[in-house]
Amino acid sequence: MSIESNVRRILKELPPGVLLEAAAKGRSLEEVRGAIRAGVGIIGENYVQEAEPLVSAIGHTVKWHFIGHLQKNKVPQAVRIFDLVESVDSQELARTVDHHCARYEREMAVLVEINSGREKQKSGVMPEKAEELIRILATLRYIKVKGLMTLGPHFEDPELLRPYFAATRALWEELRSLSLERVELEYLSMGMTDSYRVAIEEGANLVRIGTGIFGPRDK
Ligand SMILES: *Cc1c(COP(=O)(O)O)cnc(C)c1O
């Protein structure tokens, strides 16, 4: 299956209102261009240095989302190239992003990453700490909270992820009902190649798909 036919097939399958993001770690410029030709409008990148040449070549005809672990020393480059950071999980990181955005007087859209599995070694804020974090982010001049993101624990069977997706959706709804000022919880980013169908059933409106578009990594 070609990249373009994979994208078309997935786009046809997605219900209205669900956005497709191509998770492009380790993929070449030509592969990413193929996904865009077939209709992908959002590219997810895990590494700033890998994204830089792609953003230079392709430009902002598509949206660039950062979906990896953002190291503080990479924030200066990140704020220049990304449209949205999906993995904000601490006020320290958000304050660093805010500080660097101030230099360009540009806002950065962010999603708050939720550690829905409450796994010690995993990134993301604990679900019960999300409200407190979002209230702090809302005070930062150049940060615009746009939603939640979660990975969930790793399972072979995507059905096992369902309760984690459901809990993150419930948290998203609960936070939305607070109508916090300067906070627009528009996006709920959940689901990857093996789990996006379950994630959509549980309310995801942004799915991050790598393998299902580009084929297996480590070819
Ligand atoms: C790699 C990655 C994906 C996509 O994973 P696939 O299983 O290849 O679809 C989604 N989200 C994040 C954060 C990733 O790093």
PDB file of C-alpha atoms and ligand atoms in Angstrom:
ATOM      1  CA  MET A   1       0.000   0.000   0.000  1.00  0.00           C
ATOM      2  CA  SER A   2       1.319   3.443  -0.887  1.00  0.00           C
ATOM      3  CA  ILE A   3       1.402   6.356   1.538  1.00  0.00           C
ATOM      4  CA  GLU A   4      -1.145   8.198  -0.552  1.00  0.00           C
ATOM      5  CA  SER A   5      -3.630   5.335  -0.654  1.00  0.00           C
ATOM      6  CA  ASN A   6      -3.216   4.793   3.103  1.00  0.00           C
ATOM      7  CA  VAL A   7      -4.051   8.444   3.757  1.00  0.00           C
ATOM      8  CA  ARG A   8      -7.071   8.398   1.462  1.00  0.00           C
ATOM      9  CA  ARG A   9      -8.399   5.230   3.066  1.00  0.00           C
ATOM     10  CA  ILE A  10      -8.015   6.623   6.604  1.00  0.00           C
ATOM     11  CA  LEU A  11      -9.516  10.002   5.655  1.00  0.00           C
ATOM     12  CA  LYS A  12     -12.560   8.246   4.225  1.00  0.00           C
ATOM     13  CA  GLU A  13     -12.976   6.275   7.411  1.00  0.00           C
ATOM     14  CA  LEU A  14     -12.761   9.226   9.842  1.00  0.00           C
ATOM     15  CA  PRO A  15     -16.086  10.632  11.033  1.00  0.00           C
ATOM     16  CA  PRO A  16     -16.743  14.325  10.354  1.00  0.00           C
ATOM     17  CA  GLY A  17     -14.928  16.562  12.819  1.00  0.00           C
ATOM     18  CA  VAL A  18     -12.035  14.171  13.424  1.00  0.00           C
ATOM     19  CA  LEU A  19      -8.669  15.495  12.205  1.00  0.00           C
ATOM     20  CA  LEU A  20      -5.846  13.322  10.908  1.00  0.00           C
ATOM     21  CA  GLU A  21      -2.305  14.062  11.981  1.00  0.00           C
ATOM     22  CA  ALA A  22       0.575  12.178  10.335  1.00  0.00           C
ATOM     23  CA  ALA A  23       3.141  11.178  12.979  1.00  0.00           C
ATOM     24  CA  ALA A  24       6.284  11.545  10.898  1.00  0.00           C
ATOM     25  CA  LYS A  25       9.237  10.600  13.124  1.00  0.00           C
ATOM     26  CA  GLY A  26      12.036   9.124  11.045  1.00  0.00           C
ATOM     27  CA  ARG A  27      10.262   9.770   7.738  1.00  0.00           C
ATOM     28  CA  SER A  28      11.830  11.485   4.740  1.00  0.00           C
ATOM     29  CA  LEU A  29      10.788  14.708   3.064  1.00  0.00           C
ATOM     30  CA  GLU A  30       9.375  12.709   0.152  1.00  0.00           C
ATOM     31  CA  GLU A  31       7.301  10.488   2.450  1.00  0.00           C
ATOM     32  CA  VAL A  32       5.887  13.496   4.277  1.00  0.00           C
ATOM     33  CA  ARG A  33       5.157  15.223   0.961  1.00  0.00           C
ATOM     34  CA  GLY A  34       3.259  12.121  -0.171  1.00  0.00           C
ATOM     35  CA  ALA A  35       1.037  12.250   2.915  1.00  0.00           C
ATOM     36  CA  ILE A  36       0.352  15.949   2.340  1.00  0.00           C
ATOM     37  CA  ARG A  37      -0.492  15.368  -1.350  1.00  0.00           C
ATOM     38  CA  ALA A  38      -3.112  12.841  -0.269  1.00  0.00           C
ATOM     39  CA  GLY A  39      -4.762  15.314   2.074  1.00  0.00           C
ATOM     40  CA  VAL A  40      -2.983  15.327   5.453  1.00  0.00           C
ATOM     41  CA  GLY A  41      -3.114  18.823   6.954  1.00  0.00           C
ATOM     42  CA  ILE A  42      -1.222  18.260  10.218  1.00  0.00           C
ATOM     43  CA  ILE A  43       2.262  16.790  10.639  1.00  0.00           C
ATOM     44  CA  GLY A  44       3.380  15.577  14.080  1.00  0.00           C
ATOM     45  CA  GLU A  45       7.085  15.632  14.888  1.00  0.00           C
ATOM     46  CA  ASN A  46       8.896  14.179  17.923  1.00  0.00           C
ATOM     47  CA  TYR A  47      12.246  15.881  17.419  1.00  0.00           C
ATOM     48  CA  VAL A  48      12.933  19.571  16.788  1.00  0.00           C
ATOM     49  CA  GLN A  49      16.087  18.923  14.761  1.00  0.00           C
ATOM     50  CA  GLU A  50      14.298  16.407  12.541  1.00  0.00           C
ATOM     51  CA  ALA A  51      11.418  18.800  11.927  1.00  0.00           C
ATOM     52  CA  GLU A  52      13.535  21.827  11.012  1.00  0.00           C
ATOM     53  CA  PRO A  53      14.544  20.825   7.454  1.00  0.00           C
ATOM     54  CA  LEU A  54      11.023  19.540   6.719  1.00  0.00           C
ATOM     55  CA  VAL A  55       9.389  22.772   7.858  1.00  0.00           C
ATOM     56  CA  SER A  56      11.924  24.758   5.801  1.00  0.00           C
ATOM     57  CA  ALA A  57      11.178  22.720   2.686  1.00  0.00           C
ATOM     58  CA  ILE A  58       7.406  22.437   3.061  1.00  0.00           C
ATOM     59  CA  GLY A  59       6.499  25.594   4.954  1.00  0.00           C
ATOM     60  CA  HIS A  60       3.272  26.359   6.743  1.00  0.00           C
ATOM     61  CA  THR A  61       0.852  25.135   4.109  1.00  0.00           C
ATOM     62  CA  VAL A  62       0.270  22.420   6.741  1.00  0.00           C
ATOM     63  CA  LYS A  63       0.229  22.692  10.538  1.00  0.00           C
ATOM     64  CA  TRP A  64       3.246  21.390  12.442  1.00  0.00           C
ATOM     65  CA  HIS A  65       2.574  19.828  15.840  1.00  0.00           C
ATOM     66  CA  PHE A  66       5.269  18.886  18.323  1.00  0.00           C
ATOM     67  CA  ILE A  67       4.341  15.530  19.882  1.00  0.00           C
ATOM     68  CA  GLY A  68       7.584  14.403  21.571  1.00  0.00           C
ATOM     69  CA  HIS A  69       9.209  15.208  24.854  1.00  0.00           C
ATOM     70  CA  LEU A  70      10.252  18.865  24.581  1.00  0.00           C
ATOM     71  CA  GLN A  71      13.599  19.559  26.195  1.00  0.00           C
ATOM     72  CA  LYS A  72      14.054  23.068  27.543  1.00  0.00           C
ATOM     73  CA  ASN A  73      17.143  23.720  25.444  1.00  0.00           C
ATOM     74  CA  LYS A  74      15.145  22.964  22.278  1.00  0.00           C
ATOM     75  CA  VAL A  75      12.390  25.463  23.076  1.00  0.00           C
ATOM     76  CA  PRO A  76      14.018  28.439  21.239  1.00  0.00           C
ATOM     77  CA  GLN A  77      13.985  26.512  17.934  1.00  0.00           C
ATOM     78  CA  ALA A  78      10.634  24.868  18.670  1.00  0.00           C
ATOM     79  CA  VAL A  79       8.753  28.148  19.068  1.00  0.00           C
ATOM     80  CA  ARG A  80      10.030  29.284  15.682  1.00  0.00           C
ATOM     81  CA  ILE A  81       8.796  26.274  13.720  1.00  0.00           C
ATOM     82  CA  PHE A  82       5.805  24.656  15.439  1.00  0.00           C
ATOM     83  CA  ASP A  83       2.180  25.755  15.279  1.00  0.00           C
ATOM     84  CA  LEU A  84       1.161  23.760  18.329  1.00  0.00           C
ATOM     85  CA  VAL A  85       2.883  21.788  21.110  1.00  0.00           C
ATOM     86  CA  GLU A  86       0.832  18.746  22.171  1.00  0.00           C
ATOM     87  CA  SER A  87       3.023  17.642  25.050  1.00  0.00           C
ATOM     88  CA  VAL A  88       2.988  20.392  27.675  1.00  0.00           C
ATOM     89  CA  ASP A  89       2.920  18.767  31.100  1.00  0.00           C
ATOM     90  CA  SER A  90       4.545  21.220  33.502  1.00  0.00           C
ATOM     91  CA  GLN A  91       4.418  24.900  34.301  1.00  0.00           C
ATOM     92  CA  GLU A  92       8.219  25.080  33.976  1.00  0.00           C
ATOM     93  CA  LEU A  93       8.066  23.961  30.351  1.00  0.00           C
ATOM     94  CA  ALA A  94       5.148  26.287  29.630  1.00  0.00           C
ATOM     95  CA  ARG A  95       6.965  29.239  31.213  1.00  0.00           C
ATOM     96  CA  THR A  96      10.006  28.547  29.037  1.00  0.00           C
ATOM     97  CA  VAL A  97       7.821  28.422  25.925  1.00  0.00           C
ATOM     98  CA  ASP A  98       6.057  31.623  27.004  1.00  0.00           C
ATOM     99  CA  HIS A  99       9.387  33.366  27.567  1.00  0.00           C
ATOM    100  CA  HIS A 100      10.697  32.496  24.107  1.00  0.00           C
ATOM    101  CA  CYS A 101       7.410  33.325  22.402  1.00  0.00           C
ATOM    102  CA  ALA A 102       7.582  36.795  23.955  1.00  0.00           C
ATOM    103  CA  ARG A 103      10.665  37.542  21.821  1.00  0.00           C
ATOM    104  CA  TYR A 104       8.631  37.006  18.667  1.00  0.00           C
ATOM    105  CA  GLU A 105       5.401  38.327  20.155  1.00  0.00           C
ATOM    106  CA  ARG A 106       3.719  35.167  18.978  1.00  0.00           C
ATOM    107  CA  GLU A 107       1.227  32.969  20.779  1.00  0.00           C
ATOM    108  CA  MET A 108       1.824  29.238  21.039  1.00  0.00           C
ATOM    109  CA  ALA A 109      -1.124  26.891  20.994  1.00  0.00           C
ATOM    110  CA  VAL A 110      -0.605  23.988  23.395  1.00  0.00           C
ATOM    111  CA  LEU A 111      -2.317  20.811  24.468  1.00  0.00           C
ATOM    112  CA  VAL A 112      -1.873  19.581  28.011  1.00  0.00           C
ATOM    113  CA  GLU A 113      -0.567  16.030  28.023  1.00  0.00           C
ATOM    114  CA  ILE A 114      -2.393  13.813  30.499  1.00  0.00           C
ATOM    115  CA  ASN A 115      -0.694  10.802  32.073  1.00  0.00           C
ATOM    116  CA  SER A 116      -3.911   8.831  31.849  1.00  0.00           C
ATOM    117  CA  GLY A 117      -2.285   5.584  32.976  1.00  0.00           C
ATOM    118  CA  ARG A 118      -0.734   7.316  36.011  1.00  0.00           C
ATOM    119  CA  GLU A 119       2.573   5.645  35.085  1.00  0.00           C
ATOM    120  CA  LYS A 120       5.545   6.943  37.070  1.00  0.00           C
ATOM    121  CA  GLN A 121       8.055   6.909  34.227  1.00  0.00           C
ATOM    122  CA  LYS A 122       5.701   8.377  31.637  1.00  0.00           C
ATOM    123  CA  SER A 123       5.302  12.004  30.657  1.00  0.00           C
ATOM    124  CA  GLY A 124       2.078  13.916  31.164  1.00  0.00           C
ATOM    125  CA  VAL A 125       0.433  15.577  34.123  1.00  0.00           C
ATOM    126  CA  MET A 126      -1.576  13.384  36.510  1.00  0.00           C
ATOM    127  CA  PRO A 127      -5.288  13.718  35.693  1.00  0.00           C
ATOM    128  CA  GLU A 128      -6.147  15.225  39.088  1.00  0.00           C
ATOM    129  CA  LYS A 129      -3.482  17.928  38.578  1.00  0.00           C
ATOM    130  CA  ALA A 130      -4.646  18.990  35.131  1.00  0.00           C
ATOM    131  CA  GLU A 131      -7.037  21.719  36.253  1.00  0.00           C
ATOM    132  CA  GLU A 132      -4.440  23.390  38.450  1.00  0.00           C
ATOM    133  CA  LEU A 133      -1.899  23.330  35.603  1.00  0.00           C
ATOM    134  CA  ILE A 134      -4.370  24.713  33.072  1.00  0.00           C
ATOM    135  CA  ARG A 135      -5.312  27.560  35.417  1.00  0.00           C
ATOM    136  CA  ILE A 136      -1.636  28.504  35.629  1.00  0.00           C
ATOM    137  CA  LEU A 137      -1.102  28.210  31.847  1.00  0.00           C
ATOM    138  CA  ALA A 138      -4.085  30.510  31.320  1.00  0.00           C
ATOM    139  CA  THR A 139      -2.166  33.291  33.087  1.00  0.00           C
ATOM    140  CA  LEU A 140       0.761  33.101  30.652  1.00  0.00           C
ATOM    141  CA  ARG A 141       0.539  35.841  28.041  1.00  0.00           C
ATOM    142  CA  TYR A 142       1.794  33.872  25.032  1.00  0.00           C
ATOM    143  CA  ILE A 143       0.365  30.428  25.845  1.00  0.00           C
ATOM    144  CA  LYS A 144      -3.014  29.427  24.469  1.00  0.00           C
ATOM    145  CA  VAL A 145      -4.435  26.188  25.867  1.00  0.00           C
ATOM    146  CA  LYS A 146      -6.293  24.396  23.087  1.00  0.00           C
ATOM    147  CA  GLY A 147      -7.020  20.945  24.458  1.00  0.00           C
ATOM    148  CA  LEU A 148      -5.747  17.704  25.934  1.00  0.00           C
ATOM    149  CA  MET A 149      -3.543  14.919  24.610  1.00  0.00           C
ATOM    150  CA  THR A 150      -2.865  11.451  25.969  1.00  0.00           C
ATOM    151  CA  LEU A 151      -0.929   8.357  24.983  1.00  0.00           C
ATOM    152  CA  GLY A 152      -2.151   5.866  27.583  1.00  0.00           C
ATOM    153  CA  PRO A 153      -0.300   2.737  28.652  1.00  0.00           C
ATOM    154  CA  HIS A 154       1.156   0.394  26.074  1.00  0.00           C
ATOM    155  CA  PHE A 155      -1.047  -2.620  25.368  1.00  0.00           C
ATOM    156  CA  GLU A 156      -1.076  -5.073  22.482  1.00  0.00           C
ATOM    157  CA  ASP A 157      -4.874  -5.065  22.546  1.00  0.00           C
ATOM    158  CA  PRO A 158      -6.236  -1.538  21.901  1.00  0.00           C
ATOM    159  CA  GLU A 159      -9.502  -2.441  23.657  1.00  0.00           C
ATOM    160  CA  LEU A 160      -7.547  -2.267  26.916  1.00  0.00           C
ATOM    161  CA  LEU A 161      -6.909   1.432  26.235  1.00  0.00           C
ATOM    162  CA  ARG A 162     -10.622   2.232  26.133  1.00  0.00           C
ATOM    163  CA  PRO A 163     -10.997   3.129  29.849  1.00  0.00           C
ATOM    164  CA  TYR A 164      -7.984   5.474  29.662  1.00  0.00           C
ATOM    165  CA  PHE A 165      -9.404   7.227  26.626  1.00  0.00           C
ATOM    166  CA  ALA A 166     -12.837   7.401  28.256  1.00  0.00           C
ATOM    167  CA  ALA A 167     -11.382   8.884  31.443  1.00  0.00           C
ATOM    168  CA  THR A 168      -9.420  11.497  29.472  1.00  0.00           C
ATOM    169  CA  ARG A 169     -12.559  12.423  27.546  1.00  0.00           C
ATOM    170  CA  ALA A 170     -14.487  12.775  30.820  1.00  0.00           C
ATOM    171  CA  LEU A 171     -11.731  15.037  32.159  1.00  0.00           C
ATOM    172  CA  TRP A 172     -11.834  17.103  28.940  1.00  0.00           C
ATOM    173  CA  GLU A 173     -15.618  17.521  29.276  1.00  0.00           C
ATOM    174  CA  GLU A 174     -15.318  18.434  32.937  1.00  0.00           C
ATOM    175  CA  LEU A 175     -12.639  21.056  32.225  1.00  0.00           C
ATOM    176  CA  ARG A 176     -14.649  22.437  29.312  1.00  0.00           C
ATOM    177  CA  SER A 177     -17.653  22.882  31.591  1.00  0.00           C
ATOM    178  CA  LEU A 178     -15.572  25.264  33.756  1.00  0.00           C
ATOM    179  CA  SER A 179     -15.374  27.733  30.819  1.00  0.00           C
ATOM    180  CA  LEU A 180     -12.010  29.015  32.019  1.00  0.00           C
ATOM    181  CA  GLU A 181     -10.983  32.368  30.629  1.00  0.00           C
ATOM    182  CA  ARG A 182      -8.359  32.252  27.820  1.00  0.00           C
ATOM    183  CA  VAL A 183      -8.760  28.465  27.614  1.00  0.00           C
ATOM    184  CA  GLU A 184     -10.354  26.838  24.587  1.00  0.00           C
ATOM    185  CA  LEU A 185     -10.485  23.098  24.982  1.00  0.00           C
ATOM    186  CA  GLU A 186     -11.127  22.423  21.339  1.00  0.00           C
ATOM    187  CA  TYR A 187      -8.919  19.372  20.785  1.00  0.00           C
ATOM    188  CA  LEU A 188      -8.821  15.919  22.290  1.00  0.00           C
ATOM    189  CA  SER A 189      -5.767  14.206  20.797  1.00  0.00           C
ATOM    190  CA  MET A 190      -5.843  10.435  21.392  1.00  0.00           C
ATOM    191  CA  GLY A 191      -5.193   7.325  19.353  1.00  0.00           C
ATOM    192  CA  MET A 192      -2.446   5.992  17.111  1.00  0.00           C
ATOM    193  CA  THR A 193      -2.363   3.354  14.369  1.00  0.00           C
ATOM    194  CA  ASP A 194      -3.557   0.458  16.518  1.00  0.00           C
ATOM    195  CA  SER A 195      -5.901   2.433  18.735  1.00  0.00           C
ATOM    196  CA  TYR A 196      -7.421   5.297  16.755  1.00  0.00           C
ATOM    197  CA  ARG A 197     -10.740   3.538  16.165  1.00  0.00           C
ATOM    198  CA  VAL A 198     -11.238   2.966  19.898  1.00  0.00           C
ATOM    199  CA  ALA A 199     -10.053   6.534  20.601  1.00  0.00           C
ATOM    200  CA  ILE A 200     -12.606   8.005  18.185  1.00  0.00           C
ATOM    201  CA  GLU A 201     -15.369   5.942  19.766  1.00  0.00           C
ATOM    202  CA  GLU A 202     -14.314   7.482  23.072  1.00  0.00           C
ATOM    203  CA  GLY A 203     -14.396  11.043  21.738  1.00  0.00           C
ATOM    204  CA  ALA A 204     -11.000  11.823  20.149  1.00  0.00           C
ATOM    205  CA  ASN A 205     -11.146  14.553  17.510  1.00  0.00           C
ATOM    206  CA  LEU A 206      -7.443  14.460  16.600  1.00  0.00           C
ATOM    207  CA  VAL A 207      -5.698  11.149  15.861  1.00  0.00           C
ATOM    208  CA  ARG A 208      -1.930  10.756  15.421  1.00  0.00           C
ATOM    209  CA  ILE A 209      -1.114   8.047  12.921  1.00  0.00           C
ATOM    210  CA  GLY A 210       2.398   6.995  11.850  1.00  0.00           C
ATOM    211  CA  THR A 211       2.709   3.357  10.841  1.00  0.00           C
ATOM    212  CA  GLY A 212      -0.776   3.237   9.347  1.00  0.00           C
ATOM    213  CA  ILE A 213       0.230   5.979   6.906  1.00  0.00           C
ATOM    214  CA  PHE A 214       3.937   5.422   6.274  1.00  0.00           C
ATOM    215  CA  GLY A 215       4.284   1.693   6.964  1.00  0.00           C
ATOM    216  CA  PRO A 216       6.484   0.037   9.602  1.00  0.00           C
ATOM    217  CA  ARG A 217       9.474   1.989  10.918  1.00  0.00           C
ATOM    218  CA  ASP A 218      12.923   0.248  11.045  1.00  0.00           C
ATOM    219  CA  LYS A 219      12.447  -0.893   7.485  1.00  0.00           C
TER     220      LYS A 219
HETATM  221  C1  LIG B   1       4.991   7.665  16.909  1.00  0.00           C
HETATM  222  C2  LIG B   1       3.865   8.361  17.578  1.00  0.00           C
HETATM  223  C3  LIG B   1       2.543   8.215  17.136  1.00  0.00           C
HETATM  224  C4  LIG B   1       2.146   7.293  16.003  1.00  0.00           C
HETATM  225  O1  LIG B   1       2.425   5.965  16.300  1.00  0.00           O
HETATM  226  P1  LIG B   1       2.008   4.785  15.273  1.00  0.00           P
HETATM  227  O2  LIG B   1       1.792   3.614  16.139  1.00  0.00           O
HETATM  228  O3  LIG B   1       3.167   4.644  14.343  1.00  0.00           O
HETATM  229  O4  LIG B   1       0.778   5.227  14.572  1.00  0.00           O
HETATM  230  C5  LIG B   1       1.560   8.940  17.793  1.00  0.00           C
HETATM  231  N1  LIG B   1       1.837   9.752  18.825  1.00  0.00           N
HETATM  232  C6  LIG B   1       3.085   9.921  19.277  1.00  0.00           C
HETATM  233  C7  LIG B   1       3.325  10.827  20.435  1.00  0.00           C
HETATM  234  C8  LIG B   1       4.149   9.236  18.678  1.00  0.00           C
HETATM  235  O5  LIG B   1       5.391   9.399  19.136  1.00  0.00           O
END
